[in-house]
Each structure stands twice: as C-alpha cells, then as structure tokens.
Amino acid sequence: MNDESTKIVAIDGPAASGKSTVARQVAQELGIVFVSSGEMYRAFTWWVLENDVDPTDKNSVLELLKSTKFICGKSENKSTITIDGKLLTRAEMASEPVNQNVSVIAAIPEVRARLVAEQRAYAEKSGVVMEGRDIGSVVFPDTPLKFYIDASPEVRQQRRAAEGIEDSIANRDKIDSNRKASPLVIPEDAVVVDSSYMTAEEVVGEVLREIRART
Ligand code: DC
C-alpha cells in the first residue's frame, strides 16, 4: 500500500468544514489526483438550471440526466467536469442558485448512481484524494484511509462569510444528512478531525500522519 498510484483517500464532512482545502493539499503532498465529488453534483445542478428544468421535478431532471454527456477529466492533478462540451468554471459551480438547489439534485438516487460510477472511474486510473459526503461510506467503503473533517456550525458559517460567499449551509446540511440515498454519515472506521480551532496546515499534517501510519 505504499504505492501512491493505488492510494484512495476518502475525506467526508459537512459543508464548509474545510475538507476541500485539506483534500487538495493532501493530494498535492502525495502527488495524486484531487477529486471534488461535490463539484460533480454542482455541475449537474448548474446544467439543470441552465436548461430551465425545475430541480424539484424529478422526471424532468432524469430526462435531462439521460441525455447529458459528462466528461470527468483532470487538469494539474485536479478533477474537471465537462457537460455536453462545456468545461464548468468554479464560479459557475459555486453560484448561489447552485448552492440553493444542489442538495435537492444530490438526493436523487439515479443522479447519485451516475456520478458515483464516474467517481470510481477516477480511481481506476490513479491514486485519488476524493472529498464529499459518502466517499468513505458508499463510493470507496473498502479503503482503510477514511477521514471525516468536522467543524462547529458557527465556525463553518463564519468561514463561508469570510470567503464572501453566500451559502445556505444549514439548509444543505439538513437535506444532506436526512436524505434516504447515501446520507452524510461518519463511517465507523473513519478518523474524525474537528477542525474548528485548527489551521488547514494542522489538519493536513494530522491526515498525512495517519495515512503514513496506516500504509
Ligand atoms: O462539497 P460541496 O459543498 O461542494 O457539495 C455540494 C453538495 O453536493 C452538497 O450540499 C451535497 C452534495 N454532495 C453529495 O451529496 N455527495 C457528495 N459525495 C458530495 C457532495
């Protein structure tokens, strides 16, 4: 398991817990691909809105899903998503309309099945550090490298505000944790890190120490 090319590091946690920053840095340290699975759900949500489909109208969302071609690639060791020929930008994926609707779209089992297949395909080609809500519990349940990055609701709200981003995180957390399909849970064998009073570097250090101890 010392071969980086086969490492699968699963990092889950609630919105704005810092997991994305940590996952990106851990991937960089290990020299493997950083995959944000949330961006995949965001990209498809953007596409739903772009096509004037009502996110609560499941049949229409599924109709669109059927005809949508995703290309999940990578650029400089970070995942990218192209939908029907359009490479999505971070700004599009992090827009407020997307923030408000992504949890509804991500609760649809058929959407999850399609994107989970894309997520697993990444790991067939190289080692990955993948962050999301169900990476340790559903996408890669067999990896011994599972982390759950948490932070208090107050700290998470402050972090988003400091980034100047309006984000309905309390509402998203509620939907993400209570949905039937792959809700946000802490995998039994995950290392839990409460990042509320830690710097990103401290969290990265702890995750890397644990990875080295386990491999
Ligand atoms: O990590 P993020 O905030 O960019 O994720 C956006 C939304 O996507 C989040 O509110 C729930 C959903 N999501 C999910 O259901 N499963 C994942 N593995 C990743 C994200």
Tab-separated table of C-alpha atoms and ligand atoms in Angstrom:
chain	number	residue	atom	x	y	z
A	1	MET	CA	0.000	0.000	0.000
A	2	ASN	CA	2.989	2.334	-0.184
A	3	ASP	CA	2.453	2.853	-3.883
A	4	GLU	CA	0.822	6.279	-4.259
A	5	SER	CA	-0.753	5.248	-7.564
A	6	THR	CA	-3.158	2.916	-5.782
A	7	LYS	CA	-3.960	5.065	-2.741
A	8	ILE	CA	-7.591	6.011	-2.232
A	9	VAL	CA	-8.066	8.651	0.446
A	10	ALA	CA	-11.716	9.347	1.313
A	11	ILE	CA	-12.472	12.669	3.012
A	12	ASP	CA	-16.057	13.403	4.043
A	13	GLY	CA	-17.706	16.078	6.125
A	14	PRO	CA	-20.419	18.740	6.202
A	15	ALA	CA	-20.439	21.925	4.107
A	16	ALA	CA	-17.616	24.398	4.800
A	17	SER	CA	-15.798	22.058	7.199
A	18	GLY	CA	-12.550	22.751	5.340
A	19	LYS	CA	-12.413	19.286	3.749
A	20	SER	CA	-11.851	20.637	0.263
A	21	THR	CA	-8.793	22.728	1.220
A	22	VAL	CA	-7.414	19.791	3.178
A	23	ALA	CA	-8.078	17.249	0.413
A	24	ARG	CA	-6.391	19.474	-2.169
A	25	GLN	CA	-3.245	19.865	-0.038
A	26	VAL	CA	-3.077	16.193	0.922
A	27	ALA	CA	-3.347	15.241	-2.772
A	28	GLN	CA	-0.562	17.659	-3.597
A	29	GLU	CA	1.689	16.208	-0.885
A	30	LEU	CA	1.045	12.671	-2.100
A	31	GLY	CA	1.315	13.629	-5.778
A	32	ILE	CA	-2.070	12.109	-6.665
A	33	VAL	CA	-5.320	13.484	-8.095
A	34	PHE	CA	-7.648	15.656	-6.021
A	35	VAL	CA	-11.299	14.995	-6.841
A	36	SER	CA	-14.107	17.158	-5.532
A	37	SER	CA	-17.216	14.997	-5.851
A	38	GLY	CA	-19.335	17.973	-4.737
A	39	GLU	CA	-18.338	19.737	-7.940
A	40	MET	CA	-19.932	16.923	-9.935
A	41	TYR	CA	-23.267	17.420	-8.164
A	42	ARG	CA	-22.822	21.181	-8.552
A	43	ALA	CA	-22.045	20.876	-12.261
A	44	PHE	CA	-25.165	18.844	-12.974
A	45	THR	CA	-27.265	21.254	-10.849
A	46	TRP	CA	-25.892	24.152	-12.902
A	47	TRP	CA	-26.880	22.272	-16.055
A	48	VAL	CA	-30.416	21.642	-14.714
A	49	LEU	CA	-30.862	25.367	-14.030
A	50	GLU	CA	-29.253	26.328	-17.344
A	51	ASN	CA	-31.844	24.170	-19.125
A	52	ASP	CA	-34.709	25.773	-17.172
A	53	VAL	CA	-35.596	22.433	-15.607
A	54	ASP	CA	-37.301	22.659	-12.205
A	55	PRO	CA	-34.940	20.854	-9.748
A	56	THR	CA	-37.953	19.524	-7.810
A	57	ASP	CA	-39.454	17.949	-10.952
A	58	LYS	CA	-37.681	14.588	-10.726
A	59	ASN	CA	-38.956	13.183	-14.043
A	60	SER	CA	-37.680	16.168	-15.983
A	61	VAL	CA	-34.351	16.065	-14.118
A	62	LEU	CA	-33.976	12.367	-15.006
A	63	GLU	CA	-34.911	13.042	-18.615
A	64	LEU	CA	-32.118	15.615	-18.764
A	65	LEU	CA	-29.699	13.253	-16.967
A	66	LYS	CA	-30.287	10.605	-19.635
A	67	SER	CA	-29.295	12.934	-22.438
A	68	THR	CA	-26.356	14.543	-20.614
A	69	LYS	CA	-22.810	13.617	-21.531
A	70	PHE	CA	-20.321	14.084	-18.665
A	71	ILE	CA	-16.608	14.055	-19.218
A	72	CYS	CA	-14.750	13.875	-15.919
A	73	GLY	CA	-11.147	14.773	-16.565
A	74	LYS	CA	-8.250	16.341	-14.735
A	75	SER	CA	-6.076	19.390	-15.085
A	76	GLU	CA	-2.936	19.863	-12.998
A	77	ASN	CA	-3.923	16.947	-10.764
A	78	LYS	CA	-7.389	18.313	-10.007
A	79	SER	CA	-10.673	16.941	-11.311
A	80	THR	CA	-12.554	18.843	-14.018
A	81	ILE	CA	-16.085	18.407	-15.345
A	82	THR	CA	-17.277	18.987	-18.886
A	83	ILE	CA	-21.001	18.790	-19.566
A	84	ASP	CA	-22.126	18.462	-23.151
A	85	GLY	CA	-18.886	20.049	-24.310
A	86	LYS	CA	-18.805	22.894	-21.773
A	87	LEU	CA	-15.984	22.945	-19.203
A	88	LEU	CA	-17.520	24.243	-15.965
A	89	THR	CA	-15.809	27.041	-14.052
A	90	ARG	CA	-15.514	27.206	-10.276
A	91	ALA	CA	-17.614	30.396	-10.273
A	92	GLU	CA	-20.465	28.656	-12.084
A	93	MET	CA	-20.359	25.698	-9.735
A	94	ALA	CA	-20.233	27.875	-6.587
A	95	SER	CA	-23.006	30.295	-7.597
A	96	GLU	CA	-25.839	30.958	-5.150
A	97	PRO	CA	-28.566	29.382	-7.342
A	98	VAL	CA	-26.439	26.223	-7.410
A	99	ASN	CA	-25.883	26.370	-3.624
A	100	GLN	CA	-29.622	26.595	-3.103
A	101	ASN	CA	-30.556	23.676	-5.340
A	102	VAL	CA	-27.654	21.222	-5.228
A	103	SER	CA	-28.877	19.250	-2.202
A	104	VAL	CA	-32.229	18.558	-3.885
A	105	ILE	CA	-30.476	17.275	-7.002
A	106	ALA	CA	-27.943	15.258	-4.960
A	107	ALA	CA	-30.788	13.492	-3.122
A	108	ILE	CA	-31.976	11.795	-6.351
A	109	PRO	CA	-30.675	8.168	-6.345
A	110	GLU	CA	-30.322	7.949	-10.151
A	111	VAL	CA	-28.182	11.107	-10.203
A	112	ARG	CA	-26.003	9.640	-7.460
A	113	ALA	CA	-25.621	6.290	-9.267
A	114	ARG	CA	-24.398	8.027	-12.410
A	115	LEU	CA	-21.917	10.243	-10.586
A	116	VAL	CA	-20.663	7.515	-8.240
A	117	ALA	CA	-19.707	5.494	-11.348
A	118	GLU	CA	-17.707	8.489	-12.594
A	119	GLN	CA	-16.060	8.863	-9.169
A	120	ARG	CA	-14.985	5.209	-9.098
A	121	ALA	CA	-13.611	5.524	-12.638
A	122	TYR	CA	-11.098	8.125	-11.402
A	123	ALA	CA	-9.560	5.619	-9.011
A	124	GLU	CA	-9.137	3.029	-11.756
A	125	LYS	CA	-6.592	5.267	-13.432
A	126	SER	CA	-4.579	6.615	-10.485
A	127	GLY	CA	-4.455	7.244	-6.758
A	128	VAL	CA	-7.014	9.798	-5.577
A	129	VAL	CA	-7.886	12.006	-2.666
A	130	MET	CA	-11.631	12.415	-3.029
A	131	GLU	CA	-13.828	14.576	-0.846
A	132	GLY	CA	-17.596	14.610	-0.436
A	133	ARG	CA	-20.361	13.239	1.756
A	134	ASP	CA	-20.410	9.494	1.006
A	135	ILE	CA	-16.896	8.771	-0.232
A	136	GLY	CA	-15.910	6.519	2.692
A	137	SER	CA	-19.396	5.113	3.277
A	138	VAL	CA	-20.524	4.341	-0.299
A	139	VAL	CA	-18.045	5.187	-3.050
A	140	PHE	CA	-14.939	3.501	-1.584
A	141	PRO	CA	-16.085	1.531	1.502
A	142	ASP	CA	-13.033	-0.754	1.291
A	143	THR	CA	-10.347	1.891	1.600
A	144	PRO	CA	-8.642	1.945	5.002
A	145	LEU	CA	-7.899	5.672	4.525
A	146	LYS	CA	-11.138	7.339	5.609
A	147	PHE	CA	-11.385	10.770	7.217
A	148	TYR	CA	-14.295	12.825	8.473
A	149	ILE	CA	-13.487	16.528	8.790
A	150	ASP	CA	-15.919	18.349	11.040
A	151	ALA	CA	-16.295	21.894	12.422
A	152	SER	CA	-18.974	23.579	14.501
A	153	PRO	CA	-21.908	25.154	12.615
A	154	GLU	CA	-20.834	28.640	13.811
A	155	VAL	CA	-17.267	28.224	12.562
A	156	ARG	CA	-18.476	26.853	9.227
A	157	GLN	CA	-20.853	29.784	8.708
A	158	GLN	CA	-18.021	32.210	9.573
A	159	ARG	CA	-15.671	30.528	7.097
A	160	ARG	CA	-18.139	30.941	4.237
A	161	ALA	CA	-18.824	34.556	5.225
A	162	ALA	CA	-15.066	35.278	5.341
A	163	GLU	CA	-14.798	33.934	1.781
A	164	GLY	CA	-17.514	36.428	0.804
A	165	ILE	CA	-19.729	33.547	-0.286
A	166	GLU	CA	-23.407	33.433	0.485
A	167	ASP	CA	-24.209	29.811	1.175
A	168	SER	CA	-27.274	28.143	2.640
A	169	ILE	CA	-25.126	25.661	4.581
A	170	ALA	CA	-27.573	24.931	7.429
A	171	ASN	CA	-30.277	24.030	4.938
A	172	ARG	CA	-27.874	21.962	2.813
A	173	ASP	CA	-26.594	20.081	5.863
A	174	LYS	CA	-30.153	19.238	6.882
A	175	ILE	CA	-31.035	17.808	3.466
A	176	ASP	CA	-27.636	16.083	3.006
A	177	SER	CA	-27.860	14.359	6.409
A	178	ASN	CA	-31.516	13.337	6.253
A	179	ARG	CA	-31.913	12.129	2.677
A	180	LYS	CA	-32.628	8.435	2.037
A	181	ALA	CA	-29.933	7.921	-0.610
A	182	SER	CA	-26.403	7.849	0.847
A	183	PRO	CA	-26.846	10.470	3.583
A	184	LEU	CA	-23.861	12.178	5.190
A	185	VAL	CA	-22.681	9.748	7.891
A	186	ILE	CA	-19.430	9.160	9.745
A	187	PRO	CA	-18.027	5.809	8.547
A	188	GLU	CA	-17.299	3.550	11.512
A	189	ASP	CA	-13.606	3.220	10.691
A	190	ALA	CA	-13.029	6.906	9.810
A	191	VAL	CA	-10.565	9.157	11.606
A	192	VAL	CA	-12.617	12.137	12.818
A	193	VAL	CA	-10.871	15.520	12.908
A	194	ASP	CA	-12.642	18.525	14.416
A	195	SER	CA	-11.100	21.429	12.524
A	196	SER	CA	-12.987	24.187	14.393
A	197	TYR	CA	-9.875	25.503	16.121
A	198	MET	CA	-7.177	24.123	13.836
A	199	THR	CA	-5.443	25.703	10.854
A	200	ALA	CA	-5.702	23.951	7.494
A	201	GLU	CA	-1.988	23.065	7.798
A	202	GLU	CA	-2.576	21.377	11.152
A	203	VAL	CA	-5.419	19.299	9.736
A	204	VAL	CA	-3.344	18.361	6.670
A	205	GLY	CA	-0.485	17.346	8.990
A	206	GLU	CA	-2.772	15.102	11.016
A	207	VAL	CA	-4.287	13.469	7.936
A	208	LEU	CA	-0.846	12.818	6.401
A	209	ARG	CA	0.477	11.364	9.673
A	210	GLU	CA	-2.459	8.992	9.825
A	211	ILE	CA	-2.081	7.977	6.162
A	212	ARG	CA	1.613	7.220	6.716
A	213	ALA	CA	0.847	5.247	9.861
A	214	ARG	CA	-1.731	3.136	8.056
A	215	THR	CA	0.206	2.378	4.865
B	1	DC	O1	-18.911	19.643	-1.030
B	1	DC	P1	-19.845	20.650	-1.654
B	1	DC	O2	-20.386	21.646	-0.669
B	1	DC	O3	-19.289	21.301	-2.861
B	1	DC	O4	-21.090	19.753	-2.137
B	1	DC	C1	-22.209	20.323	-2.757
B	1	DC	C2	-23.431	19.470	-2.492
B	1	DC	O5	-23.324	18.227	-3.203
B	1	DC	C3	-23.681	19.115	-1.041
B	1	DC	O6	-24.585	20.009	-0.434
B	1	DC	C4	-24.245	17.726	-1.101
B	1	DC	C5	-23.824	17.164	-2.422
B	1	DC	N1	-22.817	16.111	-2.333
B	1	DC	C6	-23.250	14.836	-2.133
B	1	DC	O7	-24.439	14.619	-1.944
B	1	DC	N2	-22.366	13.807	-2.125
B	1	DC	C7	-21.068	14.026	-2.307
B	1	DC	N3	-20.222	12.986	-2.317
B	1	DC	C8	-20.584	15.347	-2.484
B	1	DC	C9	-21.486	16.382	-2.480
